């Protein structure tokens, strides 16, 4: 693996040198921060703008200044140059090239050597790794499952074959914290492969919507083996029903721990987005798990708006390898006086810290949907307080 | 991925943008990456919807006014040149001294041009005057439903009273500049780049 990395670094340097020689423009990854953002609040900043503008006594501060608009203008343009959310929904861009054209935008014909190397890589990946993985999948299709001790072994073996099919190299840390029966396992979500990775190291009950197509077939066959919790699409909207079914499952101590991805959608593994509070309302021990992929060998993020399932699987099987680390964090429970949202944020912070990911408050649903108006209304309220608040002082004096 | 390579910036274009806006080479390529990532239609221009997809901009009370600043009169698409020209207003001023070529005309990020950007946020119909009505509308955007019409009206009246020197009950650009002459425009309307 280390030699592969060295090759990647050499390849990148070669591209950069080649680009400079021929004066080709380089496409720089913008996922790193472009601008410096001031962490001041609305109130502080507007006060500062006003302070510099007037020599009047601040206690009798005017209620509105035309310069207030500077704050909104600057914040707006800052978010146009660089914002925290939109970049989480596309694959992370790498500083060094890993010989897959899909992850590099600078690929021109730079040198013969580079092209030969890339061609070789292509041959190995499509010629050897891909057929190998297809064969292992065929073998695994014929296992009938039933839920008892033997089936657990078969279950694990099944997933381990899948893991090998994807040429995944997984490092598990802190296995003493592995989720136990009657608990809920919570993890950050990057791709459907997360499930395979976790399930090859332990048995879980899955939660999710019933899908059609290939996924539906897989789901139905899994149910025959073990009690998983699948929902009709209509039931998903009924949060109480969902909560009830989850609690029932958790209370039965013989049932497997539930595996949930509270973000609700795939994120590109640079950050952890808002956890939906539903799974944290149930009274059960939560076992957080952090999953971090190493993007240098193959980006595992599934951009479902860009690629379908089959396309995605092909790309996964034909990349160099899926390298990831899984950390089992110590179990957490909801404390006295803590509500579901605070508990969810606490778990999220722990996962983000362990995986080295950015902890964001934004909702992963922003991938597809619009942001709620309530956030804008909050900003308006804050600003209004600044205007009206001083007027009340005025009338008092 | 393949189509991206064909829309990479040519060196001549980068030079032209550099002269016009004062951004450095690396800043321009970085912002070009940003531009292409916002361009979901991949046609080399941004529409208003492309901007509105940025959550932090969508929750900004003046988000729509700021987006409007990028689009010239009557147009619905902005290309990379126009994008950069508008962003250039927010370049810090001290950077001009590092520039080897002195600008021939007033740079886009001069104090006056920064104030002009802010003025245009208020001036809804682009007639170079801020009327009482326009001021009210912009105030309403900033405060939402939290302040009554009467209160807002008196705020607007007071503001125009203080600024209007020629008695036409509206604020011209020169009156606007006078009101804000002490404000640290250079710092408050500038965005610092990390390199």
XYZ file of C-alpha atoms in Angstrom, chain A residues 78-271:
194
model
C -18.736 35.327 1.792
C -21.230 32.497 1.474
C -21.139 32.842 -2.308
C -17.359 32.469 -2.291
C -17.310 29.589 0.151
C -20.049 27.938 2.177
C -20.015 25.029 4.597
C -22.829 22.961 3.140
C -22.829 22.540 -0.644
C -19.351 21.075 -0.730
C -20.410 18.167 1.518
C -22.554 16.639 -1.189
C -19.900 16.060 -3.807
C -16.883 13.822 -3.625
C -13.918 15.161 -1.707
C -11.219 16.497 -3.988
C -7.723 15.231 -3.386
C -4.486 17.138 -3.404
C -2.622 14.218 -4.938
C -3.865 12.171 -7.844
C -4.600 8.506 -7.374
C -4.434 7.485 -11.031
C -8.201 7.385 -11.415
C -9.355 9.922 -13.996
C -12.631 10.191 -12.158
C -11.008 12.039 -9.297
C -8.775 14.393 -11.192
C -9.742 17.293 -13.379
C -6.270 18.124 -14.604
C -5.787 15.007 -16.603
C -4.104 16.014 -19.839
C -1.541 14.114 -21.790
C 1.450 15.222 -19.789
C 3.983 12.530 -20.325
C 4.293 9.100 -21.792
C 5.392 7.618 -18.501
C 2.328 8.892 -16.702
C -0.010 7.595 -19.348
C 1.613 4.183 -19.308
C 1.272 4.037 -15.548
C -2.353 5.027 -15.754
C -2.988 2.474 -18.465
C -1.369 -0.214 -16.365
C -3.519 0.741 -13.423
C -6.597 0.563 -15.629
C -5.630 -2.910 -16.811
C -5.078 -4.224 -13.318
C -8.278 -2.761 -11.980
C -10.643 -3.812 -14.724
C -8.795 -6.908 -15.814
C -8.035 -8.535 -12.518
C -9.793 -6.989 -9.558
C -13.218 -6.715 -11.168
C -13.616 -10.301 -12.407
C -12.278 -11.571 -9.094
C -14.915 -9.657 -7.196
C -17.698 -10.874 -9.464
C -16.737 -14.466 -8.873
C -16.827 -14.097 -5.090
C -20.325 -12.608 -5.296
C -21.615 -15.573 -7.285
C -20.392 -17.939 -4.622
C -22.162 -16.122 -1.858
C -25.621 -16.140 -3.463
C -26.461 -19.671 -2.480
C -26.550 -19.493 1.311
C -29.927 -20.142 2.939
C -30.103 -18.370 6.269
C -32.053 -19.056 9.464
C -31.746 -17.111 12.638
C -29.790 -19.124 15.167
C -26.205 -19.526 16.238
C -25.151 -21.193 12.989
C -26.814 -18.503 10.937
C -24.826 -15.880 12.782
C -21.659 -17.497 11.519
C -23.069 -17.747 8.024
C -24.242 -14.144 8.200
C -20.778 -12.942 9.089
C -19.169 -15.060 6.429
C -21.544 -13.690 3.844
C -20.600 -10.130 4.657
C -16.927 -10.938 4.808
C -17.153 -12.284 1.271
C -18.739 -9.016 0.221
C -15.926 -7.162 1.876
C -13.375 -9.144 -0.059
C -15.351 -8.541 -3.241
C -14.889 -4.843 -2.778
C -11.243 -5.276 -1.897
C -11.858 -3.442 1.305
C -9.171 -3.010 3.899
C -10.820 -2.221 7.189
C -9.187 -1.438 10.510
C -11.406 -1.881 13.546
C -10.449 0.054 16.656
C -11.620 -0.441 20.229
C -13.606 -3.595 19.563
C -14.346 -3.914 23.283
C -17.003 -1.238 22.752
C -18.856 -3.239 20.114
C -22.631 -2.826 20.287
C -24.509 -5.343 22.405
C -28.033 -6.731 22.170
C -30.779 -4.333 23.104
C -28.799 -1.285 22.089
C -28.778 1.081 19.163
C -25.734 1.463 16.982
C -25.345 4.901 15.456
C -22.857 5.800 12.728
C -22.070 8.498 10.180
C -23.192 7.667 6.662
C -21.134 7.857 3.509
C -22.352 5.006 1.339
C -24.269 1.716 1.403
C -20.913 0.044 1.939
C -21.030 1.303 5.536
C -23.575 -1.430 6.196
C -21.351 -4.129 4.758
C -18.392 -2.892 6.736
C -20.203 -2.899 10.052
C -22.136 -6.088 9.435
C -19.016 -8.070 8.628
C -17.820 -7.473 12.161
C -21.025 -8.096 14.089
C -24.701 -8.889 13.660
C -27.179 -6.059 13.454
C -30.840 -5.538 12.795
C -31.272 -3.067 9.981
C -33.789 -0.280 9.828
C -34.968 1.298 6.653
C -37.494 1.801 3.929
C -38.603 -1.069 1.746
C -37.103 -0.459 -1.690
C -38.037 -1.887 -5.030
C -35.628 -3.518 -7.393
C -32.366 -5.112 -6.386
C -32.386 -3.580 -2.908
C -35.931 -4.892 -2.307
C -34.949 -8.455 -3.130
C -31.990 -8.269 -0.782
C -34.151 -6.802 1.977
C -36.817 -9.510 1.674
C -34.272 -12.311 1.819
C -32.681 -10.770 4.895
C -36.014 -10.653 6.703
C -36.448 -14.389 6.224
C -33.278 -14.914 8.208
C -33.466 -12.441 11.060
C -35.956 -9.914 12.389
C -35.005 -6.667 10.684
C -37.214 -3.625 10.780
C -38.394 -2.625 7.341
C -40.974 0.092 6.779
C -43.425 0.882 4.066
C -42.870 4.360 2.675
C -46.157 5.553 4.138
C -45.265 4.341 7.603
C -42.043 6.332 7.629
C -43.988 9.569 7.943
C -45.655 8.312 11.100
C -42.915 8.968 13.625
C -44.766 7.435 16.539
C -45.179 4.157 14.718
C -41.496 4.111 13.902
C -40.539 4.929 17.477
C -42.842 2.221 18.841
C -41.433 -0.482 16.614
C -37.896 0.514 17.485
C -38.594 0.529 21.241
C -40.272 -2.879 21.055
C -37.253 -4.295 19.308
C -34.829 -2.768 21.760
C -36.677 -4.017 24.846
C -36.417 -7.609 23.688
C -32.909 -8.318 24.921
C -32.477 -11.297 22.659
C -32.795 -9.182 19.554
C -29.775 -7.844 17.759
C -28.664 -4.240 18.163
C -30.300 -1.861 15.702
C -28.123 -0.124 13.161
C -29.199 3.417 12.342
C -27.690 6.219 10.273
C -29.245 9.334 11.784
C -28.027 11.733 9.102
C -30.627 10.258 6.811
C -28.529 10.545 3.661
C -25.030 9.982 2.317
C -22.501 12.700 3.147
C -19.084 12.893 1.570
C -17.107 11.863 4.677
C -15.548 15.260 5.395
C -18.187 16.206 7.924
